[in-house]
XYZ file of C-alpha atoms in Angstrom:
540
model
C -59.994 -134.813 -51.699
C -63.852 -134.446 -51.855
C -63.839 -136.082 -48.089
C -61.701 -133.457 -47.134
C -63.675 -130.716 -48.576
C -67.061 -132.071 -47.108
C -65.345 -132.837 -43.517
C -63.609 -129.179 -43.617
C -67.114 -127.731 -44.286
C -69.031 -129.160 -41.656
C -66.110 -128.606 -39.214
C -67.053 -124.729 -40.309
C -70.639 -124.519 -40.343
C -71.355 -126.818 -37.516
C -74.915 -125.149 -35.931
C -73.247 -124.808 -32.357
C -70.822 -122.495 -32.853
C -69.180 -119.767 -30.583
C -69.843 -116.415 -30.475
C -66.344 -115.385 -31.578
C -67.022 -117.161 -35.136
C -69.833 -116.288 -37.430
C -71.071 -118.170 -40.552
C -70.148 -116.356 -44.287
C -72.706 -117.747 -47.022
C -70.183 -118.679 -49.672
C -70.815 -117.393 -53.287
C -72.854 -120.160 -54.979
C -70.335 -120.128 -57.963
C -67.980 -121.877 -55.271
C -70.110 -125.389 -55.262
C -68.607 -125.962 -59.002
C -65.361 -125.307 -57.556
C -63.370 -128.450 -59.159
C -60.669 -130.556 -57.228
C -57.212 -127.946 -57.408
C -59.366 -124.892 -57.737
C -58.881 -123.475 -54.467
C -55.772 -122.672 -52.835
C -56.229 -124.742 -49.654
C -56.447 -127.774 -52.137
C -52.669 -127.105 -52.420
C -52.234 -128.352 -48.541
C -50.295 -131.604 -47.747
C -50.170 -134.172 -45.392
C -48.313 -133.061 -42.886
C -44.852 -135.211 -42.221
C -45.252 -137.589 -40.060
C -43.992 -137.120 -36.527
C -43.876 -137.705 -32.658
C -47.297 -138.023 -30.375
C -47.620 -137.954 -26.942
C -49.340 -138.128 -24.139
C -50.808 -136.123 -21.502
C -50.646 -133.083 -23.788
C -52.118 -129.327 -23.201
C -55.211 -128.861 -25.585
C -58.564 -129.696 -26.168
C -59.539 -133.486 -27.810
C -59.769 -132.178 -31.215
C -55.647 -131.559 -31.191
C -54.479 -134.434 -29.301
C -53.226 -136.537 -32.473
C -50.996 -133.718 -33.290
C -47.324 -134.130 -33.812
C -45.494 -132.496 -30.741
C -42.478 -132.213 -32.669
C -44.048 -130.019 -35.730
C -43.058 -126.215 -35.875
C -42.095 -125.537 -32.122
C -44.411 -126.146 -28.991
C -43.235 -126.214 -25.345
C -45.399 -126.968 -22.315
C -44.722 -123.403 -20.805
C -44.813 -121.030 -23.518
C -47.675 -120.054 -25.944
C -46.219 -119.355 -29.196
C -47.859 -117.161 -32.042
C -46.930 -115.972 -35.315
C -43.299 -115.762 -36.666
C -42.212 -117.351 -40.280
C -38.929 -119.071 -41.268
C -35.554 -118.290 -43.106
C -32.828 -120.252 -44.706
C -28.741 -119.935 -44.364
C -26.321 -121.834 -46.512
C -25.628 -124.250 -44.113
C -29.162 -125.481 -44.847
C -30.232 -124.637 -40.941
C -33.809 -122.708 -40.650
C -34.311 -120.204 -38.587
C -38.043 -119.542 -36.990
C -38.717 -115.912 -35.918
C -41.539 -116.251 -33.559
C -42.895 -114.512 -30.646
C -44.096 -115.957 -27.280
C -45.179 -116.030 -23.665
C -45.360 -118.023 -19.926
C -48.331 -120.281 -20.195
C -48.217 -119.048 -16.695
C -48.927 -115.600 -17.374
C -51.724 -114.174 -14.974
C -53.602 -113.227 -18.190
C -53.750 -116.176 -20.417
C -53.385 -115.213 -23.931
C -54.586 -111.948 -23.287
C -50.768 -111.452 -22.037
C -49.610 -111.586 -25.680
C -49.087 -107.774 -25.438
C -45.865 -108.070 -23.935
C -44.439 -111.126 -26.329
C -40.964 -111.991 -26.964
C -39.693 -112.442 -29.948
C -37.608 -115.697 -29.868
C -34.969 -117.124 -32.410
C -35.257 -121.323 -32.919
C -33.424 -123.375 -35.211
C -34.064 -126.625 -37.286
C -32.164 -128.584 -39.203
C -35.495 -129.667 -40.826
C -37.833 -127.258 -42.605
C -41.051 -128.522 -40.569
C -39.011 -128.738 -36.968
C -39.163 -129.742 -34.119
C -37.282 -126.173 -33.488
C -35.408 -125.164 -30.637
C -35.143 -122.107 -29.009
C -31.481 -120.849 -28.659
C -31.884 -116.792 -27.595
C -34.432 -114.262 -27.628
C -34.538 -111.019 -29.736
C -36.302 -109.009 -27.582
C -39.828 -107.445 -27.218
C -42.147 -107.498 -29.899
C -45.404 -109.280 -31.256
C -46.424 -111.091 -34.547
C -42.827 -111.174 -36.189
C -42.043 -111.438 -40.029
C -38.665 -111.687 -40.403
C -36.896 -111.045 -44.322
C -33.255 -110.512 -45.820
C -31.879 -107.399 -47.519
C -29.769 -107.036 -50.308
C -26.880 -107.039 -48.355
C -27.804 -110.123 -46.371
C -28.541 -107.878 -43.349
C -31.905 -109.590 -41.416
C -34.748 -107.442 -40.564
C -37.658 -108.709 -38.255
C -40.730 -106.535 -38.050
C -43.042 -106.451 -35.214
C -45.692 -104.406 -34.409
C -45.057 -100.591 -34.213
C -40.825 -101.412 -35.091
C -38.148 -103.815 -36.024
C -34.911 -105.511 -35.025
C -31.853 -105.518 -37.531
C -29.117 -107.540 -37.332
C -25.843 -108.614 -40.029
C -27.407 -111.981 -40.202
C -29.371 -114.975 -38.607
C -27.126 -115.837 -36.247
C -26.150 -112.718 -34.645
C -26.823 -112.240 -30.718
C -26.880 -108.625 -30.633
C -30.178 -106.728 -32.565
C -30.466 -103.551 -32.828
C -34.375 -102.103 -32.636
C -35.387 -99.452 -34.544
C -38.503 -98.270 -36.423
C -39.851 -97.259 -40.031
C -40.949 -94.176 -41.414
C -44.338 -94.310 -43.424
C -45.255 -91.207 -45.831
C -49.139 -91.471 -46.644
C -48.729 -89.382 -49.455
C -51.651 -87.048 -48.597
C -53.685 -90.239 -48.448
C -55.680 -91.763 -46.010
C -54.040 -94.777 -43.564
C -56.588 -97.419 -44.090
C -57.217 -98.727 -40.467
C -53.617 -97.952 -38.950
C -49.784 -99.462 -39.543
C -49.869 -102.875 -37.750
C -49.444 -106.349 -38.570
C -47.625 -105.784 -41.528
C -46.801 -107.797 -44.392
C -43.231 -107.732 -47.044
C -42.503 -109.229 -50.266
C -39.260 -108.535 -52.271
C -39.729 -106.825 -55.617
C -37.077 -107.580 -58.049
C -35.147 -104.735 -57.946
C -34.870 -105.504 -53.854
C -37.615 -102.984 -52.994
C -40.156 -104.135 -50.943
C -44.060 -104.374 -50.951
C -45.759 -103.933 -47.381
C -49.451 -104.687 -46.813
C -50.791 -103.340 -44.102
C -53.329 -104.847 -41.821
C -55.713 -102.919 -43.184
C -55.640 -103.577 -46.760
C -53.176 -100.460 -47.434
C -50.031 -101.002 -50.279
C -46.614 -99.175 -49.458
C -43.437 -99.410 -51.195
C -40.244 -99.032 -49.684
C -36.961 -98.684 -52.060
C -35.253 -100.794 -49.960
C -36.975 -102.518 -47.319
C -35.543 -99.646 -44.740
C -36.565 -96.300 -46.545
C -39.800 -94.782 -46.230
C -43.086 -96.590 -46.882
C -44.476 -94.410 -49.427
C -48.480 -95.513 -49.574
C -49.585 -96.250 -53.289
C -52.977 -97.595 -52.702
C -56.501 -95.321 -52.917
C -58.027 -98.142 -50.786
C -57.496 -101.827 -49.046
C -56.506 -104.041 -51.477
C -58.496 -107.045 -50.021
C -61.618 -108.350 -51.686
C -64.901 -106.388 -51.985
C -67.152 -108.839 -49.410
C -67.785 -108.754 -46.011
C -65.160 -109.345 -43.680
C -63.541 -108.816 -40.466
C -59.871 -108.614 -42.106
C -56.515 -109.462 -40.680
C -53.385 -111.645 -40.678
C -52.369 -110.689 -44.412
C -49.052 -112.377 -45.990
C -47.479 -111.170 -49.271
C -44.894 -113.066 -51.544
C -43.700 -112.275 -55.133
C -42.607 -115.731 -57.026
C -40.418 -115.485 -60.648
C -44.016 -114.588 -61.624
C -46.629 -112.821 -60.159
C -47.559 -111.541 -56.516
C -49.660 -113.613 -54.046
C -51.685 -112.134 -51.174
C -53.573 -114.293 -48.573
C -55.793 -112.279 -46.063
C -57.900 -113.865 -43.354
C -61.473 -113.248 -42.158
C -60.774 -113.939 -38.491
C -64.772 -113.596 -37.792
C -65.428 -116.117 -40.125
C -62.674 -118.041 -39.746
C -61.772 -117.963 -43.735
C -59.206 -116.745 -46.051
C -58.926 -115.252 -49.588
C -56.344 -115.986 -51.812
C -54.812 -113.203 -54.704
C -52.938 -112.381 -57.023
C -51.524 -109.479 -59.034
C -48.664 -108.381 -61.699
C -47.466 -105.204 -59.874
C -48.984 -105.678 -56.159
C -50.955 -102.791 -56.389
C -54.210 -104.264 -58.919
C -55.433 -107.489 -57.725
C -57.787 -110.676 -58.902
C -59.490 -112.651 -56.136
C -59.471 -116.315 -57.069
C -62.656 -118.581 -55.932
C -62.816 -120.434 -53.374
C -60.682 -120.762 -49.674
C -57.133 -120.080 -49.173
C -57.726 -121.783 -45.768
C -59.899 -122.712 -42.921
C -60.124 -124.739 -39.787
C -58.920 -128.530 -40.725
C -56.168 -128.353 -43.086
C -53.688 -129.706 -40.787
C -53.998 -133.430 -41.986
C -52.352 -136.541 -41.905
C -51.105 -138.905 -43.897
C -53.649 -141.283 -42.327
C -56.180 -138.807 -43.021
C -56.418 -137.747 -39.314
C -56.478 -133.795 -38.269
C -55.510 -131.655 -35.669
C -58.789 -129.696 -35.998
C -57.450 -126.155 -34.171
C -59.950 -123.741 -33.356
C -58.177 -120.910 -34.777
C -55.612 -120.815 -38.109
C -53.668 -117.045 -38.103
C -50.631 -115.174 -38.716
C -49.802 -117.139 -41.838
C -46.693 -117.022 -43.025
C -44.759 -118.335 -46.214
C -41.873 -120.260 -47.089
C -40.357 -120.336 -50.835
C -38.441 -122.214 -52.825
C -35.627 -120.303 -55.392
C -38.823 -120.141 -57.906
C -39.985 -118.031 -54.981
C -43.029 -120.475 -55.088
C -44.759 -121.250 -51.642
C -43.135 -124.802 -50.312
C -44.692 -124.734 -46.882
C -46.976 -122.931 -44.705
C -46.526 -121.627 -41.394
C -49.453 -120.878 -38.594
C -49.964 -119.677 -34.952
C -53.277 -122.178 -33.917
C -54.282 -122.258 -30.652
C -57.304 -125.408 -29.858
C -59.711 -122.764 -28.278
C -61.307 -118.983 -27.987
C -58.173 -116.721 -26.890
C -59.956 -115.470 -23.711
C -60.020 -119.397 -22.828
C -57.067 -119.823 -22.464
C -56.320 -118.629 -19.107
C -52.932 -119.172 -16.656
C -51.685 -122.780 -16.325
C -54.664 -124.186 -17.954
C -54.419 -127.269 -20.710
C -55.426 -124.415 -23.050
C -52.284 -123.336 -25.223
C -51.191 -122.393 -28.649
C -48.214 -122.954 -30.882
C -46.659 -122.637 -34.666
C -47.123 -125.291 -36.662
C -45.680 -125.849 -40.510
C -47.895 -127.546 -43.541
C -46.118 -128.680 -46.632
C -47.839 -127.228 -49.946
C -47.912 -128.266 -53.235
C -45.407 -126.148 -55.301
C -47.074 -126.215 -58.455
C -45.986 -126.260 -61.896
C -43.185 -124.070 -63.992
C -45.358 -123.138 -67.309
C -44.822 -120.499 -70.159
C -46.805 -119.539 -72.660
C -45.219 -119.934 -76.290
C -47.368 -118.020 -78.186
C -46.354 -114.626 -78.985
C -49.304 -112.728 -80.021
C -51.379 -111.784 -78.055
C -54.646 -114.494 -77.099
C -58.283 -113.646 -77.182
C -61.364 -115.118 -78.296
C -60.086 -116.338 -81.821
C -56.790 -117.701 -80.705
C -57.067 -121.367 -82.164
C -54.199 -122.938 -80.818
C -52.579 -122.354 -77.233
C -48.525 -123.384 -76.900
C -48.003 -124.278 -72.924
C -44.011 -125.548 -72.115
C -44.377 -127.548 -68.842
C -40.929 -127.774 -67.756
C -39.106 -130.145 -66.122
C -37.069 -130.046 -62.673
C -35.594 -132.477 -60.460
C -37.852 -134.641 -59.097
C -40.239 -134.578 -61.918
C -40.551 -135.058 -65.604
C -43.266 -133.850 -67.424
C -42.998 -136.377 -70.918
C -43.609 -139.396 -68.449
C -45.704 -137.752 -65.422
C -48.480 -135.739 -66.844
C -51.880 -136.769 -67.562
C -52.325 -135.243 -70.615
C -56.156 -135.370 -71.122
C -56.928 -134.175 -67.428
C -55.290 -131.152 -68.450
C -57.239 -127.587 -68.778
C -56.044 -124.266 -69.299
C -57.505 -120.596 -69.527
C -58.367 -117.934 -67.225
C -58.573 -119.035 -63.669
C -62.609 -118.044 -64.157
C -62.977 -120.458 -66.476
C -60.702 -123.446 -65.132
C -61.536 -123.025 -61.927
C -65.051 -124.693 -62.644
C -63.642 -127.282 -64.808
C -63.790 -125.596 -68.086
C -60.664 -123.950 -70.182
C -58.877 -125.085 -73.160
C -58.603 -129.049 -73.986
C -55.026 -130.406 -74.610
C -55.041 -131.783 -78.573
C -51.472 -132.953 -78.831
C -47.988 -132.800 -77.494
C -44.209 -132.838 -78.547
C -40.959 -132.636 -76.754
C -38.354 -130.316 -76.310
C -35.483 -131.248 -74.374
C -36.778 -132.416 -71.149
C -39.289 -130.382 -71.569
C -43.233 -130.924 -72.462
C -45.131 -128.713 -74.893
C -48.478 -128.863 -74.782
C -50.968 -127.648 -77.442
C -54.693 -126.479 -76.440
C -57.410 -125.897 -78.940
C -57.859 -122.164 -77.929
C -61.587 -122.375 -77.852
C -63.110 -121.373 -74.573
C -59.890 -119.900 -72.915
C -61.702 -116.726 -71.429
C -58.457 -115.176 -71.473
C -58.666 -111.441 -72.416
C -56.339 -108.437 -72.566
C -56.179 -107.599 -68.535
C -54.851 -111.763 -68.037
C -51.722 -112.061 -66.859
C -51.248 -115.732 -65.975
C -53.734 -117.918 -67.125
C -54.096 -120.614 -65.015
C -53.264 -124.603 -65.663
C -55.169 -127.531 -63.759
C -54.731 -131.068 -64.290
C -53.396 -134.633 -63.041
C -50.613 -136.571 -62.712
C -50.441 -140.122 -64.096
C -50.939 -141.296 -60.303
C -53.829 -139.248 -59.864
C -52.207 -136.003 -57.541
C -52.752 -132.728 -58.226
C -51.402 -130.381 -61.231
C -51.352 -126.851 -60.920
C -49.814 -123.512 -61.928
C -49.450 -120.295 -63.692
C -48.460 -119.268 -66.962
C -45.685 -116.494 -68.395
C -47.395 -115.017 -71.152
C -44.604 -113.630 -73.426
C -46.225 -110.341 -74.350
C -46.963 -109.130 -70.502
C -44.978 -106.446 -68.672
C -44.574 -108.313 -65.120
C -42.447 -104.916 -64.275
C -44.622 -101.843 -65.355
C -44.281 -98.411 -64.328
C -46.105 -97.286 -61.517
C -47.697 -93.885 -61.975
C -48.901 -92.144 -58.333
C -49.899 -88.429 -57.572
C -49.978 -86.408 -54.622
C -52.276 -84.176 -53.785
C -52.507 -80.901 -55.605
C -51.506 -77.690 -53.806
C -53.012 -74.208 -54.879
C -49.619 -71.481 -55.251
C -51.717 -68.705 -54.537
C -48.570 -66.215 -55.366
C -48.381 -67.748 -59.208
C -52.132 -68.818 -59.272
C -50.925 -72.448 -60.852
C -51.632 -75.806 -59.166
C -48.468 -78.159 -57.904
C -48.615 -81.713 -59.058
C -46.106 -84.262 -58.166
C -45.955 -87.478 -60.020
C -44.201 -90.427 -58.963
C -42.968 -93.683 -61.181
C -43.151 -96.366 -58.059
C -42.220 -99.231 -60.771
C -39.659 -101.020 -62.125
C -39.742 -100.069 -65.593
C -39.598 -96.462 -67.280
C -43.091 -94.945 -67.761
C -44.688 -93.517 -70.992
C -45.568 -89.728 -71.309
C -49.018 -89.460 -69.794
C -52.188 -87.108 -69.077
C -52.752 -85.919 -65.537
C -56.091 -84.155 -64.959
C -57.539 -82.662 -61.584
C -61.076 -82.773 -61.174
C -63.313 -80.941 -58.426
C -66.690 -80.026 -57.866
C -67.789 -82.013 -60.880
C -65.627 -79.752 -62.836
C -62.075 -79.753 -64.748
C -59.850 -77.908 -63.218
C -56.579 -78.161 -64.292
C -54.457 -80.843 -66.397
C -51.222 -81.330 -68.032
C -48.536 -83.767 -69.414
C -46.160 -85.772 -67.529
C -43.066 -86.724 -69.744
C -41.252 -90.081 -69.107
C -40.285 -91.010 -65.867
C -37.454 -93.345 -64.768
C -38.534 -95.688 -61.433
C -38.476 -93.754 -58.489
C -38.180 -90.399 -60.088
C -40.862 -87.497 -59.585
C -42.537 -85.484 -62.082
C -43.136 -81.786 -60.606
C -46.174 -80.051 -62.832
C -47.243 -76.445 -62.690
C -50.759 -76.609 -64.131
C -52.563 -73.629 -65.037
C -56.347 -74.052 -63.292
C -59.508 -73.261 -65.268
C -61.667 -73.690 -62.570
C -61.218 -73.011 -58.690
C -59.572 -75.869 -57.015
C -61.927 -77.204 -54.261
C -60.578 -78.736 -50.658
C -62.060 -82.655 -51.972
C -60.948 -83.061 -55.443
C -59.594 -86.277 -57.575
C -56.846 -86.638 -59.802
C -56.605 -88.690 -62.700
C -53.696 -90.031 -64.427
C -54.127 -92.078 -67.833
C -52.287 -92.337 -71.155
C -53.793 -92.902 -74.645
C -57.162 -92.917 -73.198
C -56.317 -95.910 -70.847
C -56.678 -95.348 -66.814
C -53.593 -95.616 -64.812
C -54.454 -94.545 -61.676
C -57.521 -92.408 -59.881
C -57.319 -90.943 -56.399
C -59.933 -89.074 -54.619
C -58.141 -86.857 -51.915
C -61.130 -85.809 -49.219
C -60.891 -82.650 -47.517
C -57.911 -81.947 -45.772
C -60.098 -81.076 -42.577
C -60.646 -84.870 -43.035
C -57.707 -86.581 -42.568
């Protein structure tokens, strides 16, 4: 693993690079980044496959397996992620074009979206019909088994994978009097477990949709993504049985961040890379070394956790690769490591004098904790903590059913009230990588979701209009809203209990004149739930 690390490093900072790439100092926390720290650690050997000769692409790709993800000698493939039907087959949404195109890549504006099938989860896949028009597809399921697959500016619908007729339509967006950070493109769906959906946007932006068709109703104040420089693009959003993951890629500096969050709209940014040029290895410890990693997209298991990895690479710049060249790009698929099924047992609430930490490791097919854990590797705590090797110290075990219980001492656990899922790191008894998050039994992984609009003057009753929303997926607690402007109070009130998806409507009574910037501030019992600044409406 350290090899790895080292070699992926100096394939990124090499002195002589080109001018589409440009170096990002890494925080110097990240050198005590231990072994299963960072997200890319979770990559696998890639399955071995079938070479070949006389192949399109620079030296650095030609030990790649021809028969991983799709690739054909006359289209350049990009983007697109994978589904599942009973009959085990997978189904690849991608999007292409003619190598011969008299543009190169720069033709990818007029991509079609193509429909392939595997009967194995990392190909080869075949093309067997084409959607229609579209670029950078994400294709997901409904409720009622219907397929969508989203490109940019629309989608196609269809009853199910294999139909041969879609029908292409597009989605409303409500910014809720808030700005649209950097446009609605490129974007990005996981299911919440009611069957709503979460949609990042390109640029950073959080919607909610009550069913993956209904309006996008924007419930972010600002991007999402990580406060540090970065040309930001390409992100991909999941939801396992736990928590929410979000991966978005620096495309300038050819590095991604990895996140997570309990309710998709707060987020922690984890150390380290999610991914970077070289993680497509092999078993022999060979890699394709691509120039360019994007459009990542996820596949899950029923956990919902990440199983494999999907990519659009292409072996040089994008304005290199002209017409009928031996430039080209394709999707290729990475096996991850799953990680771990862990719950906390404790039920009060941990902090700084917890002594004792309960963690059940449970068992699944394949694996059995009891006989395949390395017990003293183990450390567990707040990702800050583990992350650099430190965390709580396993002092003893006992069994449960198939299951293994293991207890820390709770010294140095750095977990606090705003943890979620503490974070476990350790080894098996052959030496791979452990890894995974933690239920704690006294978190609310569905909270309410308080969101205002803006606040509108009634000049004929002289009140303010406030409408609250409940976006979550559990009933709300009365709460405060105050409007601020000027520097100055102007108005608040109380907003009673809302169910999800129902709206509060407040008449406030304003002490103060009601400017056209102004902020509104929702909390309860002295605690902050949400805080939007709405500019002036000349503005937006």
């Amino acid at each position: 693993m350290k090899k790895t690390i080292l070699f992926l490093l100096s394939t990124l900072l090499t002195a002589s690079l080109p001018a589409q790439v440009t170096e990002r100092q890494r925080p110097t926390e990240w050198q005590q980044l231990i072994p299963g720290a960072r997200f890319m650690d979770r990559f696998l050997p890639m399955p071995d496959g079938k070479q070949a000769q006389g192949i399109w692409g620079t030296d650095s790709v030609q030990n790649r397996f021809v028969d991983n993800g799709i690739e054909l000698p006359d289209i350049s493939f990009w983007g697109g992620n994978i589904l599942q039907t009973s009959d085990g087959t997978y189904h690849l949404y991608v999007c292409g074009w003619p190598e011969s195109s008299p543009k190169g890549h720069m033709f990818w504006g007029k991509s079609t979206v193509y429909h392939a099938t595997s009967n194995s989860l990392h190909g080869p896949y075949k093309v067997i019909n084409s959607i229609g028009k579209g670029h950078n597809p994400e294709a997901f399921r409904l409720s009622d088994d219907r397929v969508v697959v989203y490109v940019i500016d629309g989608y196609y619908i269809a009853p199910n994978e294999n139909s041969l007729v879609w029908n292409y339509q597009q989605f409303s967006f409500d910014p809720r009097d808030r700005k649209i950070i950097e446009g609605l493109s490129n974007l990005t769906f996981a299911r919440r477990p009611d069957g709503s959906r979460l949609m990042i946007c390109r640029g950073g932006g959080a919607w909610i949709s009550r069913d993956g068709l209904s309006t996008y109703q924007q419930v972010s104040n600002g991007r999402v993504y990580p406060a540090v420089e970065g040309e930001f693009e390409d992100p991909v959003v999941w939801r396992d049985s736990l928590q929410y993951h979000l991966i978005v890629n620096d495309w300038l500096g050819r590095i991604a961040f990895y996140q997570r969050s309990k309710d998709g709209i707060h987020w922690v940014t984890e150390q380290g890379e999610a991914y970077m040029p070289g993680i497509a290895h092999h078993q022999d410890g060979s890699v394709e070394n691509w120039f360019k990693y994007e459009r990542p997209k996820v596949f899950q298991d029923p956990e919902g956790r990440v199983t494999q990895m999907n990519f659009a690479v292409i072996d040089t710049l994008k304005w290199e690769d002209k017409t009928c060249d031996r430039h080209s790009s394709k999707n290729i698929c990475i096996p991850l490591n799953k990680g771990l099924l862990l719950s906390v047992l404790n039920e009060q609430e941990i902090n700084a004098k917890t002594k004792r930490i309960e963690v059940r490791i449970k068992a699944e097919e394949g694996f059995d904790p009891q006989t395949e854990v390395d017990v003293p590797s183990l450390r567990f705590g707040s990702f800050t903590e583990v992350n650099l090797g430190r965390g709580c110290k396993a002092v003893k075990t006992r069994h449960d059913g198939k299951d293994l219980i293991v207890v820390f001492n709770g010294k140095g656990s750095g977990i606090g009230p705003d943890e979620f899922a503490p974070k476990l790191i350790g080894r098996d008894t052959k030496g791979g990588l452990l890894f995974g998050y933690a239920r704690l039994p006294y978190v609310d992984y569905r909270p309410a979701l308080l969101s205002t609009r803006r606040p509108i003057a009634d000049k004929e009753t002289n009140q303010l209009k406030l409408t609250i929303e409940n976006f979550g997926l559990s009933d709300s607690q009365p709460a405060k809203a105050e409007v601020w402007s000027n520097g100055q109070l102007v108005a608040s009130g109380d907003v009673r209990a809302l169910k999800p998806y129902e709206a509060a409507e407040l008449s406030l009574n304003p002490v103060a004149p009601l400017g056209d910037a102004c902020e509104v501030v929702i909390s309860r019992d002295g605690q902050e739930l949400e805080r939007v600044s709405f500019p002036p409406t000349s503005s937006r």
